[in-house]
XYZ file of C-alpha atoms in Angstrom:
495
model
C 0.000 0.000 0.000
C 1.425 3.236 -1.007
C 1.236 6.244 0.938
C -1.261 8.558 -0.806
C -3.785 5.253 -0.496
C -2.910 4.738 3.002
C -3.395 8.923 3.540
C -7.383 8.201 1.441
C -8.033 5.084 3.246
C -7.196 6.699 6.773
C -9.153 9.935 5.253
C -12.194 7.665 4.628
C -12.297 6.091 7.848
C -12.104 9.114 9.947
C -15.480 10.282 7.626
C -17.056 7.053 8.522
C -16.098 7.451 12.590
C -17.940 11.030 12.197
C -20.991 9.789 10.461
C -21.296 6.769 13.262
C -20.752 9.228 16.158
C -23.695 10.756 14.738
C -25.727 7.885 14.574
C -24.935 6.942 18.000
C -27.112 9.900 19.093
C -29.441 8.251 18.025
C -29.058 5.186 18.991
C -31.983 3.656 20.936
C -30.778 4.195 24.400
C -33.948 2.873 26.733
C -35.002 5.849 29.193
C -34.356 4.610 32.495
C -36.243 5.730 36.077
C -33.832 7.542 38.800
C -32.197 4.957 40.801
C -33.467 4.837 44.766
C -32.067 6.958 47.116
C -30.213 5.485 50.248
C -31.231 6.292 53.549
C -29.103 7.993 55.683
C -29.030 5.836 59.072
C -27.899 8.858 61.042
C -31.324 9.949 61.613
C -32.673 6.328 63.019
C -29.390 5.759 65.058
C -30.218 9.199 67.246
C -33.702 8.507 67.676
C -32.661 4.784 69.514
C -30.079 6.693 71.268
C -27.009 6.333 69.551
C -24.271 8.554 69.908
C -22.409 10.768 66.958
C -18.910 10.371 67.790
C -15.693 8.235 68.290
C -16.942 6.259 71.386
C -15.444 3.472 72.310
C -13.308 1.871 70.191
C -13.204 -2.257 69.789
C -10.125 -4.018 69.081
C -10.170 -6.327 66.071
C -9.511 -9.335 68.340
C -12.076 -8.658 70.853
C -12.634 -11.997 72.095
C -8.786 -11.632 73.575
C -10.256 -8.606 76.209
C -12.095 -11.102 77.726
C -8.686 -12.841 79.259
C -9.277 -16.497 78.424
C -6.817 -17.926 76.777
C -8.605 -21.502 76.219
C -10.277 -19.013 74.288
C -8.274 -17.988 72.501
C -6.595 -20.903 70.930
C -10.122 -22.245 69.500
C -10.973 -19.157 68.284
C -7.548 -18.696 66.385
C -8.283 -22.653 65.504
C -11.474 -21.707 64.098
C -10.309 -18.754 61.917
C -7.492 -21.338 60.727
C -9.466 -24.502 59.667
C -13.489 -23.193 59.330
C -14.922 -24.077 55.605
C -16.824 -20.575 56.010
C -13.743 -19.040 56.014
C -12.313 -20.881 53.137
C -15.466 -19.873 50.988
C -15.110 -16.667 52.053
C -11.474 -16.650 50.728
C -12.000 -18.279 47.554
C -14.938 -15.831 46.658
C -11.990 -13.026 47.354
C -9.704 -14.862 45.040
C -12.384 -15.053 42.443
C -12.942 -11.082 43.019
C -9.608 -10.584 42.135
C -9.273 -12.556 38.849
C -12.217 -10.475 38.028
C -10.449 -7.703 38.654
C -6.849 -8.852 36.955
C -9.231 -9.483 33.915
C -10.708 -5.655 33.663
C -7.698 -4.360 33.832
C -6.427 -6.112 31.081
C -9.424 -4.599 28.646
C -7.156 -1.297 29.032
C -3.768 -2.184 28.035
C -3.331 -3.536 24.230
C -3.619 -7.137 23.544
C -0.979 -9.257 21.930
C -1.091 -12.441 20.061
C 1.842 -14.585 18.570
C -0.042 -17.021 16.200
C 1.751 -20.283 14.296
C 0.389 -23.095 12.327
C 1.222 -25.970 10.004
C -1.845 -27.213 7.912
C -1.306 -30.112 5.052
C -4.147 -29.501 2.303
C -4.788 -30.490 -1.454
C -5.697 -27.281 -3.037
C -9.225 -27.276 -4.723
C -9.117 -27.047 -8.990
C -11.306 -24.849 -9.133
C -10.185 -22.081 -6.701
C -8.138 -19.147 -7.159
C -5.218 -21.099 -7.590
C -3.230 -21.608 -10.779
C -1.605 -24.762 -12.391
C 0.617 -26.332 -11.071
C -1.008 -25.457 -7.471
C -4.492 -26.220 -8.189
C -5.512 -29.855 -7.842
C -1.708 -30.686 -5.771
C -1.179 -31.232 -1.634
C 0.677 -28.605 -0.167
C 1.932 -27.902 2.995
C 1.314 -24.439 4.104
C 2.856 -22.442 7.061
C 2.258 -19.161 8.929
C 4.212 -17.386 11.342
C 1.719 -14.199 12.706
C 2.309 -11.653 15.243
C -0.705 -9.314 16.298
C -1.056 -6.045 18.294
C -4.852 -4.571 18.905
C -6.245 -1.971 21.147
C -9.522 -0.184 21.841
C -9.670 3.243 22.910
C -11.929 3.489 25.851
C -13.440 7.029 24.733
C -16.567 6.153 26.394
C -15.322 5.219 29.655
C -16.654 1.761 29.315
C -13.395 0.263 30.129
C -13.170 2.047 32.927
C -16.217 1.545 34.392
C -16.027 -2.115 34.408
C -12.670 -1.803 36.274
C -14.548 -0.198 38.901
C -17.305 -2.323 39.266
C -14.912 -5.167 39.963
C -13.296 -3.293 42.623
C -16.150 -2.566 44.046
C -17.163 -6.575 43.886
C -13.435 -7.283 45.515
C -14.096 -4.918 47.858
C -17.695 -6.309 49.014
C -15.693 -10.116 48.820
C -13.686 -8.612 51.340
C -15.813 -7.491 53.249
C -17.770 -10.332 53.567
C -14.717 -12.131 54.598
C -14.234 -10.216 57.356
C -18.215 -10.379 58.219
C -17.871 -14.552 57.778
C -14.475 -14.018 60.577
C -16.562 -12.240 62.727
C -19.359 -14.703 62.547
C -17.295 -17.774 63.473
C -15.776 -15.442 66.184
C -18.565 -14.586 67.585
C -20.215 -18.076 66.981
C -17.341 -19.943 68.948
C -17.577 -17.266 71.413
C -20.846 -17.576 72.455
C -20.887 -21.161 72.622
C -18.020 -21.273 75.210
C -19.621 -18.695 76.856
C -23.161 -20.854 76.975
C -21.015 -24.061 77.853
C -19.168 -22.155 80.757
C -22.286 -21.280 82.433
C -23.765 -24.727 81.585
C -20.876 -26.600 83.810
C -21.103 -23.799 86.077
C -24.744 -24.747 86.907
C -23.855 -28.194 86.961
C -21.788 -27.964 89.500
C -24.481 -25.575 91.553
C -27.270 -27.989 90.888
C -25.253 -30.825 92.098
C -24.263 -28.464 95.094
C -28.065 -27.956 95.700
C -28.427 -32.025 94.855
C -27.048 -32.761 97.768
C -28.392 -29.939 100.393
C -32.218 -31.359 99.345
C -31.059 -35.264 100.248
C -29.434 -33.903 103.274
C -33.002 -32.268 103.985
C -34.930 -34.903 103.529
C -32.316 -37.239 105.247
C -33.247 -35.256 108.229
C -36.863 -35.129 107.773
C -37.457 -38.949 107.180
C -35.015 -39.526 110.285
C -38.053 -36.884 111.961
C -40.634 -38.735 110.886
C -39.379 -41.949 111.450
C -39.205 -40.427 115.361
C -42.640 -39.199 115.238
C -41.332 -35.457 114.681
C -42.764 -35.162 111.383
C -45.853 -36.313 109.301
C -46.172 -38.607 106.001
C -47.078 -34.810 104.151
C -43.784 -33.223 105.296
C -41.454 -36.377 104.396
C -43.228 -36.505 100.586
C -42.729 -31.999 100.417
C -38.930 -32.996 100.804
C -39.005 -35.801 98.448
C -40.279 -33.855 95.852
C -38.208 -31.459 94.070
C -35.621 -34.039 93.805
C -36.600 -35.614 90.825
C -36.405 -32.553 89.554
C -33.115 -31.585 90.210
C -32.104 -34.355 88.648
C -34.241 -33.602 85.256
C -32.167 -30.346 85.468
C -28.870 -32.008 85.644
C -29.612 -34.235 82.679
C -30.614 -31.106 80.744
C -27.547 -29.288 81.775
C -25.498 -32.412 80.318
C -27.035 -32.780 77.403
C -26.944 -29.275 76.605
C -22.922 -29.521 77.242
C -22.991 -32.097 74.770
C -24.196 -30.044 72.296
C -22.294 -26.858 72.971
C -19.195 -29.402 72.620
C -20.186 -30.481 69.624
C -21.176 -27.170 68.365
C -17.347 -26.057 69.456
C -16.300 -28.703 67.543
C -17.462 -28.465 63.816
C -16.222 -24.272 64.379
C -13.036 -25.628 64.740
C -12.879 -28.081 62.422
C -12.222 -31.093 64.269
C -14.549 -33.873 65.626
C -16.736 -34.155 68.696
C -13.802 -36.526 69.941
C -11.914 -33.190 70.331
C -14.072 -31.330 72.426
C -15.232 -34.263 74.710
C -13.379 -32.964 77.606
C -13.659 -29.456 77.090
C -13.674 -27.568 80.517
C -14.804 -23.947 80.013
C -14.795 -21.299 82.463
C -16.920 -18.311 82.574
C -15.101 -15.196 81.438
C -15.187 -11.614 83.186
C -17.597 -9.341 81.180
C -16.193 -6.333 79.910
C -16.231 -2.548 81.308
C -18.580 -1.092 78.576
C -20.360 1.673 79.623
C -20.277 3.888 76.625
C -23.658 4.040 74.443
C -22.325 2.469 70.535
C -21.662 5.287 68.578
C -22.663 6.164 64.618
C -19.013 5.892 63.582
C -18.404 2.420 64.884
C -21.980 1.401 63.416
C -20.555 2.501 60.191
C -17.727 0.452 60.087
C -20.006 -3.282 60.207
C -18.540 -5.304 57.575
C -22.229 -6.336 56.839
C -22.692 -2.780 55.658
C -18.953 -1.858 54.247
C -20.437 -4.866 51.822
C -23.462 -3.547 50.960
C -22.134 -0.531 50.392
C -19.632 -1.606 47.874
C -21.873 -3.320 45.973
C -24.059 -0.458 45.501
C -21.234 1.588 44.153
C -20.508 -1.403 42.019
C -23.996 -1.724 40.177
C -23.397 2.242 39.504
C -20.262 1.424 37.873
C -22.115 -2.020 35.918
C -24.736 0.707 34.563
C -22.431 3.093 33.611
C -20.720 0.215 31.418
C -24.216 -1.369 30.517
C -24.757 2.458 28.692
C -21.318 2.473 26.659
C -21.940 -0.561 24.880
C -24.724 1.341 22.822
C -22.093 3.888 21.588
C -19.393 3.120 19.170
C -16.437 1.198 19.772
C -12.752 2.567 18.063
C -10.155 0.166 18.258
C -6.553 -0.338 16.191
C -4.931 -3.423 15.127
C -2.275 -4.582 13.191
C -0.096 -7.715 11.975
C 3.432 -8.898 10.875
C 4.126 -12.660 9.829
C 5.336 -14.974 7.548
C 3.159 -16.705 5.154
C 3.925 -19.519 2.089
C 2.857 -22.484 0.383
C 6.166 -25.003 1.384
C 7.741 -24.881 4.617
C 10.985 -24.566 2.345
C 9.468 -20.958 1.351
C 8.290 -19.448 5.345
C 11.460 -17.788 6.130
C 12.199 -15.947 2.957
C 11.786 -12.288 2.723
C 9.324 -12.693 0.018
C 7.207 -14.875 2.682
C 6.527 -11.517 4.353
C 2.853 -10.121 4.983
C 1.751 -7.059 7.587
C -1.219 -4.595 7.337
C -2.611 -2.744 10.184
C -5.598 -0.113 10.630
C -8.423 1.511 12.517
C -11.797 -0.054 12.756
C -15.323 1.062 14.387
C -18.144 -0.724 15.205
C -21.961 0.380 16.139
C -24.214 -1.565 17.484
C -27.280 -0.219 15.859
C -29.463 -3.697 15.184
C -28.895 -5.768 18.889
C -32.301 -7.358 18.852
C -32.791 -5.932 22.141
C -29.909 -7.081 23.864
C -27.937 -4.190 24.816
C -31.551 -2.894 26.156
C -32.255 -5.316 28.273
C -28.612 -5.633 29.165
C -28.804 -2.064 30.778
C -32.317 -2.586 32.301
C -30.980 -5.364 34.422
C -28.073 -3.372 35.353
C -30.691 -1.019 36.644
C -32.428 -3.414 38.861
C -29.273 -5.405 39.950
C -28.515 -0.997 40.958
C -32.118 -1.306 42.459
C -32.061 -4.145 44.326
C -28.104 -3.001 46.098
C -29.769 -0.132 47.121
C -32.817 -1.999 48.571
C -30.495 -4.369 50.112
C -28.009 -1.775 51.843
C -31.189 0.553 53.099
C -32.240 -2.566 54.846
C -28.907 -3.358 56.650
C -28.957 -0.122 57.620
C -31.937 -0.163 59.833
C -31.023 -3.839 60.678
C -28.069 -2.684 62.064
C -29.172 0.186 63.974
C -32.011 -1.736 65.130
C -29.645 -4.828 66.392
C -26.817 -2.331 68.494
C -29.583 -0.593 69.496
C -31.393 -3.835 70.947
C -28.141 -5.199 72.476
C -27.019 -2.110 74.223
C -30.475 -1.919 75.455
C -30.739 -5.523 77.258
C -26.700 -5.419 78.161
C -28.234 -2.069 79.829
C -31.314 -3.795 81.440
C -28.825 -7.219 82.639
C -26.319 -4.736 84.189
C -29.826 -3.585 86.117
C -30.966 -6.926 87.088
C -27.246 -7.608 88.087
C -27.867 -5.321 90.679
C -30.893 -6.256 92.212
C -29.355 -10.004 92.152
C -26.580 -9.285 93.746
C -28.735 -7.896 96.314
C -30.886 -10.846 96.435
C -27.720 -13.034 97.058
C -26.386 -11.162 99.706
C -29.426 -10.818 101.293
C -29.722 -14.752 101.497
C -25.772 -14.858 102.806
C -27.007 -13.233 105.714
C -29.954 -15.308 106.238
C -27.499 -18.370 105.572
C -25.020 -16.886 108.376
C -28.018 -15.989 110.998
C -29.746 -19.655 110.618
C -25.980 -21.082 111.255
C -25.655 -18.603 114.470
C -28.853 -19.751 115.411
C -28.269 -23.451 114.915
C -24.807 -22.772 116.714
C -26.845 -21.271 119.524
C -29.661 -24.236 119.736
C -32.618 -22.163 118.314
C -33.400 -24.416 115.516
C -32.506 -27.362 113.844
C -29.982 -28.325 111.362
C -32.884 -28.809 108.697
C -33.165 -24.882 108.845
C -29.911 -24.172 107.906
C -29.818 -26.348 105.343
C -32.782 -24.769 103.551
C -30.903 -21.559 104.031
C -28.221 -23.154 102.181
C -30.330 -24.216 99.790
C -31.749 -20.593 98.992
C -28.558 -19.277 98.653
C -27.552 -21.536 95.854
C -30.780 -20.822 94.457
C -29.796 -17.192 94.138
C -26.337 -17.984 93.398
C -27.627 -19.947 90.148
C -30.219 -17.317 89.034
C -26.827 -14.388 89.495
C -24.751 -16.958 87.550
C -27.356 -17.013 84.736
C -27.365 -12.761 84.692
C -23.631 -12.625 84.666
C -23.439 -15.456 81.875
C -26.339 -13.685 79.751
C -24.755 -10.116 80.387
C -21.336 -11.565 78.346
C -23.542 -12.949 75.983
C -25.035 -10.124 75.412
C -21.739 -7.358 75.468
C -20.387 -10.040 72.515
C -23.562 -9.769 70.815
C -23.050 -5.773 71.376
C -19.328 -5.879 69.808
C -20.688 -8.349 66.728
C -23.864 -5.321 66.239
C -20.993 -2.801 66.189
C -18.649 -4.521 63.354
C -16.224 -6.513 65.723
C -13.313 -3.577 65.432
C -13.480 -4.010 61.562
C -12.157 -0.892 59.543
C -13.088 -0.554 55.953
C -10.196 0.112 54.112
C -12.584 2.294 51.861
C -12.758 4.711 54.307
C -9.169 4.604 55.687
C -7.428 6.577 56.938
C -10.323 9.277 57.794
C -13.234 6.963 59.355
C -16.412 8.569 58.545
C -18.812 9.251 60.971
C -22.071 8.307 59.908
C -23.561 4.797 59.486
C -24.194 5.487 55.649
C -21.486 7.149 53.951
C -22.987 8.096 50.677
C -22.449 4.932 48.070
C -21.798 6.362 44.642
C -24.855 5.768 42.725
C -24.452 8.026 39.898
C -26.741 10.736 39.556
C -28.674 10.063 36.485
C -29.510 6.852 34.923
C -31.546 8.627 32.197
């Protein structure tokens, strides 16, 4: 190709680009409704009390404050071995080869192409005599180079939208972590007070057969009736109902315990767990550590990722400019491919409008839209989940701290009651039976403040899990925003 026919052919081309970019105007681009709005969760947090500030801050490994180091190790076993957490990674993984694979729209693509093909050349082709009607062997050697501007920002908006997917893998990685921490948590928790109670119950066991030890020894004297001997009799059978309940909720808790961490039942069949200290919390949860839930760092991403999925859903109606060229080797007779007269190259612009799709591209970009929709939908709603859920944990860790109180006043009162009946016994005033039903009132109480200070842990961990388990969005790094719905970009018009 000569110059002045490579200047007209480039000439030509540039003519037909104009006339395309005209009829992309009017290219039948559906007319879409706005996309929803999301709801700012500031509003809804200060009406259910929340506070708008720093407050107080929760370290990523949480479950360490409580100074168990049993703990600890299953948690860390759990976060090493759970099949959650290996989903969870994988789906990151995949994220990221999504990602790898936008970026790779916007650098230029190379091919190296080679190929040996053995074929008897038809008579009645383009070929002359002595080719026509022989078996040749022919041979190409091909190098290519193409590229497609992104004028439309189509490129670019599919890069984003995978970000924003790695991002929301992420973050649900870090929601799955704090799920299996707060799953193993709580159930060492529940089997800590469980053995706790055991051991109380078996205490209180043995106070009601010391009773009615005493009171059968009565009425066998002619102290006491038939009526008083069956009164003591009775709650032991239920006692022991209790105990079996207690051990066969152990059972389960150990088993529970045991598919977290990814081992058998075998491995937790001797688990002793102790109850751990709760935690000095006395600060209300605050908007900015709301805002920092993985749950809603997710949801958030993926909103700003359906914007992006539009945006690219739009550019495919307008035309595509891209550049390509080759440079090879090319002959009939692998005795020919490497001479210089076995050379071939050409190169050029092309464009490409997709002005007949059948409806395709339409309904490509309307489900982009809802997909847009239904994010949006699907954030609002964690929103006021999660400001409904801190707000419901910091009110009954509020309420248990309350009925701590009143049982620890309860259990000291029957202490003393305990101590008199034994100063009285000590003095001849009553009968051992008397002190042992003191006894047997104080354990009651001491179970009843064991269950408060077992369901007041429970409850702070369920308060740490509503407030994102110390997670930080590294979206939002290093300047933390303050409110529990940080604006997700949603692009302003969809029209």
């Amino acid at each position: 190709m000569t110059p002045r026919s490579l200047h007209r052919t480039t000439l030509a081309l540039a003519m037909g680009a104009a006339l395309l970019l005209v009829l992309a105007a009017c290219a039948p681009i559906p007319k879409l409704e706005q996309p929803g709005q999301t709801l700012d969760g500031d509003i809804a947090a200060r009406q259910l009390g929340l506070t708008n500030g720093s407050g107080q801050a929760v370290d990523q490994q949480w479950w360490k404050q409580f100074g168990d180091a049993q703990l600890d190790a299953l948690v860390d076993q759990a976060m090493a071995q759970s099949p959650s957490l290996a989903l969870a990674r994988a789906r990151i993984a995949r994220a990221a080869a999504m990602t790898e694979n936008a970026e790779a729209n916007e650098r230029p693509n190379a091919a190296l192409d080679a190929s040996v093909t053995r074929q008897r050349i038809t008579e009645n082709g383009i070929y002359p005599v002595p080719l026509a009607g022989s078996i040749r062997t022919f041979g190409n050697v091909q190098a290519g180079l193409s590229y497609e501007w992104d004028f439309f920002g189509r490129h670019e908006a599919e890069l984003k939208a995978a970000l924003g997917q790695k991002r929301a893998a992420e973050a649900d990685a870090a929601a799955a972590r704090l799920s299996v921490a707060n799953a193993i948590t709580k159930a060492y928790v529940a089997l800590a007070r469980s053995q706790a109670q055991s051991r109380l119950l078996q205490e209180q066991v043995a106070l009601r057969q010391q009773g009615f030890e005493l009171v059968r020894q009565r009425s066998e004297a002619g102290l006491d009736n038939t009526q008083e001997l069956r009164q003591a009799e009775a709650p032991l059978p239920d006692l022991q109902r209790q105990q079996l309940v207690l051990q066969e909720q152990q059972t389960l808790l150990r088993n529970q315990i045991a598919a977290l961490t990814g081992q058998g039942p075998s491995g937790t069949a001797t688990l002793q767990a102790t109850l751990p200290r709760s935690l000095d919390w006395q600060q209300a949860p605050s908007l900015d550590l709301l805002g920092r839930r993985p749950d809603l760092a997710a949801a958030r991403a993926r909103v700003e990722a359906s914007a992006q999925d539009v945006r690219a859903a739009r550019t495919r109606f307008y035309p595509s400019v891209s550049l390509s060229a080759f440079v090879g080797l090319n002959a009939i007779g692998l005795d020919e491919l490497f001479k210089s007269g076995s050379r071939q190259w050409g190169g050029g612009p092309a464009l490409s409008l997709p002005l007949f799709d059948a409806g395709h591209l339409r309904a490509n970009l309307r489900g982009s839209a809802a997909e847009q929709d239904a994010a949006i939908a699907s954030y609002n709603a964690a929103v006021l989940d999660a400001v409904r859920d801190a707000s419901d944990q910091f009110a009954s860790l509020q309420s248990l701290r309350q009925q701590q109180t009143a049982q620890d006043a309860l259990v000291a009162n029957a202490d003393s009651q305990y101590s008199l009946a034994q100063q009285r016994f000590q003095a001849g005033l009553v009968n051992r039976l008397a002190v042992i039903n003191a006894q047997q009132s104080r354990v009651t109480q001491q179970r009843g403040q064991l269950d408060l200070q077992a369901q007041t842990v429970d409850a702070q961990i369920n308060l740490i899990r509503a407030l994102g388990g110390g997670y930080a969005d590294p979206a939002t790094q290093p300047s933390a925003s303050a409110s529990t719905s940080p604006a997700p970009q949603t692009s302003a018009s969809r029209s």
